[in-house]
């Protein structure tokens, strides 16, 4: 299973764009990259998933370079409510017996200040 | 209306006791999981079940025994509790469809905080 490395913590201010990078040097050909967000006293919540290039949804963007050895979660114009732990996961395509084979990284604690 | 619900939310008990945590999902998913999150926020998978069949059983002590009576339920029973078992246990579910559009998104419960004294 691909191991991931993320910064332990990051600080930002309201209104700024935040980029959190995850390194996954030994990502396998059929691995996907997924990001989750976790608020205190809650379970993690899915943010975005990608395989290559760029993926964007209403919450975030995910940038994946051609070699796929890293990925960057981009949160546009963060607010105080974006303060949370962000986890990067790398693992095989979802489905059937692949369930649960994506490993959570150690997480990045993002603190958004006023 | 809670998609993944687990009970109890808090559990305080003595070493050596046996306890259970229950989990139910109403999303119609066919795969359920148990994760353990320690005090450093590391989130590790313990078990996963697909259509009531055990898929993943990580290096978890035998004192932990999952039971899936049906696709909507996955309970976790822990025997002879130890201090190191103190953690937050999360239940999750997902749909294992192999369709391209399926992200395999995990839906988590709110967690059950277990404290062993």
mmCIF file of C-alpha atoms in Angstrom:
data_model
loop_
_atom_site.group_PDB
_atom_site.id
_atom_site.type_symbol
_atom_site.label_atom_id
_atom_site.label_comp_id
_atom_site.label_asym_id
_atom_site.label_seq_id
_atom_site.Cartn_x
_atom_site.Cartn_y
_atom_site.Cartn_z
ATOM 1 C CA UNK A 1 0.000 0.000 0.000
ATOM 2 C CA UNK A 2 1.313 3.421 -0.935
ATOM 3 C CA UNK A 3 2.506 5.453 2.031
ATOM 4 C CA UNK A 4 1.638 9.133 2.125
ATOM 5 C CA UNK A 5 3.406 12.094 3.691
ATOM 6 C CA UNK A 6 1.685 15.364 4.533
ATOM 7 C CA UNK A 7 2.680 18.419 6.579
ATOM 8 C CA UNK A 8 1.606 18.029 10.186
ATOM 9 C CA UNK A 9 0.033 21.450 10.381
ATOM 10 C CA UNK A 10 -0.647 24.635 8.427
ATOM 11 C CA UNK A 11 -1.948 28.066 9.338
ATOM 12 C CA UNK A 12 -3.899 30.378 7.107
ATOM 13 C CA UNK A 13 -6.119 33.450 7.261
ATOM 14 C CA UNK A 14 -9.681 33.867 6.182
ATOM 15 C CA UNK A 15 -10.101 34.536 2.494
ATOM 16 C CA UNK A 16 -6.780 33.011 1.480
ATOM 17 C CA UNK A 17 -6.285 30.040 -0.804
ATOM 18 C CA UNK A 18 -4.764 27.060 0.967
ATOM 19 C CA UNK A 19 -2.745 24.347 -0.746
ATOM 20 C CA UNK A 20 -1.962 21.128 1.090
ATOM 21 C CA UNK A 21 0.469 18.778 -0.596
ATOM 22 C CA UNK A 22 0.647 15.029 -0.120
ATOM 23 C CA UNK A 23 3.622 12.946 -1.241
ATOM 24 C CA UNK A 24 3.044 9.380 -2.396
ATOM 25 C CA UNK A 25 6.212 8.307 -4.160
ATOM 26 C CA UNK A 26 5.300 4.636 -4.512
ATOM 27 C CA UNK A 27 1.793 5.098 -5.822
ATOM 28 C CA UNK A 28 0.674 2.155 -7.940
ATOM 29 C CA UNK A 29 -0.710 2.382 -11.450
ATOM 30 C CA UNK A 30 -4.258 1.608 -10.374
ATOM 31 C CA UNK A 31 -4.233 3.774 -7.236
ATOM 32 C CA UNK A 32 -6.558 6.728 -6.779
ATOM 33 C CA UNK A 33 -5.959 9.769 -4.565
ATOM 34 C CA UNK A 34 -8.693 10.807 -2.172
ATOM 35 C CA UNK A 35 -8.937 13.577 0.395
ATOM 36 C CA UNK A 36 -11.065 13.671 3.531
ATOM 37 C CA UNK A 37 -11.826 16.421 6.029
ATOM 38 C CA UNK A 38 -12.394 15.812 9.723
ATOM 39 C CA UNK A 39 -13.826 18.275 12.236
ATOM 40 C CA UNK A 40 -13.390 17.699 15.985
ATOM 41 C CA UNK A 41 -15.717 15.047 17.393
ATOM 42 C CA UNK A 42 -16.896 14.012 13.931
ATOM 43 C CA UNK A 43 -16.043 11.323 11.466
ATOM 44 C CA UNK A 44 -14.018 12.152 8.337
ATOM 45 C CA UNK A 45 -15.941 13.454 5.347
ATOM 46 C CA UNK A 46 -15.088 12.937 1.679
ATOM 47 C CA UNK A 47 -13.861 16.038 -0.152
ATOM 48 C CA UNK A 48 -12.504 15.024 -3.536
ATOM 49 C CA UNK A 49 -10.931 12.195 -5.505
ATOM 50 C CA UNK A 50 -8.736 12.074 -8.573
ATOM 51 C CA UNK A 51 -6.520 9.851 -10.658
ATOM 52 C CA UNK A 52 -4.545 12.316 -12.756
ATOM 53 C CA UNK A 53 -4.403 15.970 -13.860
ATOM 54 C CA UNK A 54 -6.961 18.211 -12.202
ATOM 55 C CA UNK A 55 -10.292 17.607 -10.567
ATOM 56 C CA UNK A 56 -12.568 20.357 -9.285
ATOM 57 C CA UNK A 57 -15.816 20.293 -7.360
ATOM 58 C CA UNK A 58 -17.815 22.843 -5.417
ATOM 59 C CA UNK A 59 -15.552 22.498 -2.390
ATOM 60 C CA UNK A 60 -11.983 22.063 -3.614
ATOM 61 C CA UNK A 61 -9.592 21.319 -6.436
ATOM 62 C CA UNK A 62 -7.128 18.489 -6.650
ATOM 63 C CA UNK A 63 -3.972 18.855 -8.711
ATOM 64 C CA UNK A 64 -2.039 15.749 -9.685
ATOM 65 C CA UNK A 65 1.180 16.041 -11.729
ATOM 66 C CA UNK A 66 1.958 13.671 -14.551
ATOM 67 C CA UNK A 67 4.190 11.419 -12.440
ATOM 68 C CA UNK A 68 1.441 11.167 -9.780
ATOM 69 C CA UNK A 69 4.027 11.038 -6.995
ATOM 70 C CA UNK A 70 2.324 13.886 -5.201
ATOM 71 C CA UNK A 71 -0.991 15.694 -5.142
ATOM 72 C CA UNK A 72 -2.179 19.073 -3.924
ATOM 73 C CA UNK A 73 -5.526 19.821 -2.361
ATOM 74 C CA UNK A 74 -6.500 23.420 -2.989
ATOM 75 C CA UNK A 75 -9.135 25.138 -0.859
ATOM 76 C CA UNK A 76 -10.189 28.485 -2.325
ATOM 77 C CA UNK A 77 -10.888 31.402 0.011
ATOM 78 C CA UNK A 78 -10.940 29.517 3.295
ATOM 79 C CA UNK A 79 -13.123 30.550 6.203
ATOM 80 C CA UNK A 80 -12.896 29.847 9.928
ATOM 81 C CA UNK A 81 -15.139 26.838 9.434
ATOM 82 C CA UNK A 82 -12.505 25.179 7.254
ATOM 83 C CA UNK A 83 -10.364 24.620 10.344
ATOM 84 C CA UNK A 84 -10.050 20.839 10.401
ATOM 85 C CA UNK A 85 -7.726 17.905 9.822
ATOM 86 C CA UNK A 86 -7.253 16.977 6.165
ATOM 87 C CA UNK A 87 -6.283 13.432 5.241
ATOM 88 C CA UNK A 88 -4.776 12.197 2.007
ATOM 89 C CA UNK A 89 -5.496 8.604 0.997
ATOM 90 C CA UNK A 90 -3.962 6.560 -1.773
ATOM 91 C CA UNK A 91 -5.305 3.189 -2.787
ATOM 92 C CA UNK A 92 -6.797 0.973 -5.468
ATOM 93 C CA UNK A 93 -9.944 1.812 -7.353
ATOM 94 C CA UNK A 94 -12.991 1.386 -5.167
ATOM 95 C CA UNK A 95 -15.162 -1.627 -5.536
ATOM 96 C CA UNK A 96 -15.647 -5.091 -4.175
ATOM 97 C CA UNK A 97 -12.667 -6.555 -2.373
ATOM 98 C CA UNK A 98 -10.674 -3.316 -2.741
ATOM 99 C CA UNK A 99 -12.868 -1.809 -0.083
ATOM 100 C CA UNK A 100 -10.789 -0.302 2.693
ATOM 101 C CA UNK A 101 -7.427 -0.785 1.033
ATOM 102 C CA UNK A 102 -6.751 2.922 0.818
ATOM 103 C CA UNK A 103 -4.599 3.989 3.739
ATOM 104 C CA UNK A 104 -5.202 7.238 5.581
ATOM 105 C CA UNK A 105 -2.190 9.531 5.850
ATOM 106 C CA UNK A 106 -1.248 11.128 9.143
ATOM 107 C CA UNK A 107 -3.334 14.195 8.379
ATOM 108 C CA UNK A 108 -2.681 17.926 8.179
ATOM 109 C CA UNK A 109 -4.221 20.137 10.810
ATOM 110 C CA UNK A 110 -5.304 23.343 9.109
ATOM 111 C CA UNK A 111 -5.996 26.314 11.349
ATOM 112 C CA UNK A 112 -7.736 29.271 9.755
ATOM 113 C CA UNK A 113 -7.341 32.529 11.641
ATOM 114 C CA UNK A 114 -9.501 35.648 11.414
ATOM 115 C CA UNK B 1 -32.045 10.336 9.288
ATOM 116 C CA UNK B 2 -28.438 9.714 10.316
ATOM 117 C CA UNK B 3 -26.713 7.794 7.529
ATOM 118 C CA UNK B 4 -24.223 5.895 9.697
ATOM 119 C CA UNK B 5 -25.057 5.697 13.361
ATOM 120 C CA UNK B 6 -23.049 4.089 16.087
ATOM 121 C CA UNK B 7 -23.783 3.535 19.749
ATOM 122 C CA UNK B 8 -22.736 4.306 22.329
ATOM 123 C CA UNK B 9 -21.034 7.613 21.636
ATOM 124 C CA UNK B 10 -19.066 7.426 24.867
ATOM 125 C CA UNK B 11 -17.980 4.350 26.764
ATOM 126 C CA UNK B 12 -15.989 4.352 29.989
ATOM 127 C CA UNK B 13 -15.071 1.003 31.452
ATOM 128 C CA UNK B 14 -12.560 -0.874 33.539
ATOM 129 C CA UNK B 15 -9.687 -2.999 32.279
ATOM 130 C CA UNK B 16 -10.652 -6.583 31.736
ATOM 131 C CA UNK B 17 -14.284 -5.874 30.899
ATOM 132 C CA UNK B 18 -16.022 -6.863 27.669
ATOM 133 C CA UNK B 19 -17.877 -4.231 25.665
ATOM 134 C CA UNK B 20 -19.649 -3.844 22.334
ATOM 135 C CA UNK B 21 -20.136 -0.973 19.926
ATOM 136 C CA UNK B 22 -22.992 -1.147 17.446
ATOM 137 C CA UNK B 23 -23.166 0.362 13.994
ATOM 138 C CA UNK B 24 -25.998 0.702 11.525
ATOM 139 C CA UNK B 25 -26.151 2.341 8.110
ATOM 140 C CA UNK B 26 -29.296 3.245 6.192
ATOM 141 C CA UNK B 27 -27.567 4.112 2.921
ATOM 142 C CA UNK B 28 -28.079 0.738 1.310
ATOM 143 C CA UNK B 29 -24.315 0.230 1.086
ATOM 144 C CA UNK B 30 -22.844 -3.236 0.839
ATOM 145 C CA UNK B 31 -19.540 -2.589 2.587
ATOM 146 C CA UNK B 32 -18.908 -1.598 6.183
ATOM 147 C CA UNK B 33 -15.762 -0.875 8.172
ATOM 148 C CA UNK B 34 -14.320 -0.285 11.586
ATOM 149 C CA UNK B 35 -11.524 2.246 12.012
ATOM 150 C CA UNK B 36 -9.552 3.125 15.124
ATOM 151 C CA UNK B 37 -8.321 6.660 15.747
ATOM 152 C CA UNK B 38 -5.772 7.133 18.483
ATOM 153 C CA UNK B 39 -4.945 10.242 20.474
ATOM 154 C CA UNK B 40 -2.580 11.448 17.740
ATOM 155 C CA UNK B 41 -5.425 11.371 15.205
ATOM 156 C CA UNK B 42 -3.930 8.457 13.267
ATOM 157 C CA UNK B 43 -6.786 6.645 11.567
ATOM 158 C CA UNK B 44 -6.235 2.930 10.980
ATOM 159 C CA UNK B 45 -8.555 0.407 9.432
ATOM 160 C CA UNK B 46 -9.367 -2.620 11.553
ATOM 161 C CA UNK B 47 -11.941 -4.579 9.573
ATOM 162 C CA UNK B 48 -14.032 -4.331 6.464
ATOM 163 C CA UNK B 49 -17.014 -6.420 5.449
ATOM 164 C CA UNK B 50 -18.473 -6.679 1.957
ATOM 165 C CA UNK B 51 -21.920 -8.238 1.783
ATOM 166 C CA UNK B 52 -21.388 -9.678 5.251
ATOM 167 C CA UNK B 53 -18.096 -11.285 4.206
ATOM 168 C CA UNK B 54 -14.890 -10.309 5.980
ATOM 169 C CA UNK B 55 -12.579 -8.619 3.469
ATOM 170 C CA UNK B 56 -9.946 -6.944 5.589
ATOM 171 C CA UNK B 57 -8.737 -8.020 8.987
ATOM 172 C CA UNK B 58 -5.716 -5.965 9.877
ATOM 173 C CA UNK B 59 -3.316 -6.952 12.630
ATOM 174 C CA UNK B 60 -5.872 -6.530 15.326
ATOM 175 C CA UNK B 61 -5.772 -8.597 18.535
ATOM 176 C CA UNK B 62 -8.139 -11.535 18.698
ATOM 177 C CA UNK B 63 -9.909 -9.751 21.522
ATOM 178 C CA UNK B 64 -11.621 -7.686 18.820
ATOM 179 C CA UNK B 65 -14.383 -9.540 17.029
ATOM 180 C CA UNK B 66 -16.622 -7.934 14.426
ATOM 181 C CA UNK B 67 -20.038 -9.314 13.656
ATOM 182 C CA UNK B 68 -22.188 -8.466 10.671
ATOM 183 C CA UNK B 69 -25.702 -9.864 11.036
ATOM 184 C CA UNK B 70 -26.744 -8.199 7.778
ATOM 185 C CA UNK B 71 -25.434 -5.672 5.269
ATOM 186 C CA UNK B 72 -26.757 -2.744 7.278
ATOM 187 C CA UNK B 73 -25.100 -3.641 10.564
ATOM 188 C CA UNK B 74 -21.546 -4.188 11.727
ATOM 189 C CA UNK B 75 -20.937 -4.521 15.424
ATOM 190 C CA UNK B 76 -17.628 -4.607 17.248
ATOM 191 C CA UNK B 77 -17.141 -6.667 20.363
ATOM 192 C CA UNK B 78 -14.036 -6.257 22.478
ATOM 193 C CA UNK B 79 -13.022 -8.766 25.134
ATOM 194 C CA UNK B 80 -10.697 -8.228 28.071
ATOM 195 C CA UNK B 81 -10.264 -4.520 27.477
ATOM 196 C CA UNK B 82 -6.790 -3.040 27.941
ATOM 197 C CA UNK B 83 -5.604 0.505 28.549
ATOM 198 C CA UNK B 84 -4.227 0.670 25.007
ATOM 199 C CA UNK B 85 -7.682 0.077 23.589
ATOM 200 C CA UNK B 86 -8.665 3.599 24.591
ATOM 201 C CA UNK B 87 -9.403 5.424 21.342
ATOM 202 C CA UNK B 88 -12.206 6.654 19.146
ATOM 203 C CA UNK B 89 -13.707 3.903 17.029
ATOM 204 C CA UNK B 90 -15.355 4.888 13.768
ATOM 205 C CA UNK B 91 -17.769 2.857 11.750
ATOM 206 C CA UNK B 92 -18.036 3.615 8.043
ATOM 207 C CA UNK B 93 -19.805 2.336 4.968
ATOM 208 C CA UNK B 94 -19.393 2.558 1.208
ATOM 209 C CA UNK B 95 -20.852 1.178 -1.964
ATOM 210 C CA UNK B 96 -18.632 -1.211 -3.848
ATOM 211 C CA UNK B 97 -20.035 -0.684 -7.327
ATOM 212 C CA UNK B 98 -17.355 -0.900 -10.012
ATOM 213 C CA UNK B 99 -18.920 1.855 -12.072
ATOM 214 C CA UNK B 100 -16.455 4.527 -13.189
ATOM 215 C CA UNK B 101 -18.401 7.238 -11.396
ATOM 216 C CA UNK B 102 -18.162 5.518 -8.043
ATOM 217 C CA UNK B 103 -15.533 7.103 -5.847
ATOM 218 C CA UNK B 104 -15.917 4.514 -3.133
ATOM 219 C CA UNK B 105 -16.627 7.400 -0.783
ATOM 220 C CA UNK B 106 -16.563 6.376 2.834
ATOM 221 C CA UNK B 107 -19.428 7.595 5.000
ATOM 222 C CA UNK B 108 -18.396 7.729 8.626
ATOM 223 C CA UNK B 109 -20.370 7.659 11.821
ATOM 224 C CA UNK B 110 -19.653 10.187 14.549
ATOM 225 C CA UNK B 111 -17.407 7.850 16.452
ATOM 226 C CA UNK B 112 -17.491 6.028 19.769
ATOM 227 C CA UNK B 113 -14.977 7.238 22.309
ATOM 228 C CA UNK B 114 -13.803 4.335 24.427
ATOM 229 C CA UNK B 115 -11.922 5.046 27.646
ATOM 230 C CA UNK B 116 -10.432 2.139 29.536
ATOM 231 C CA UNK B 117 -9.483 2.853 33.150
#
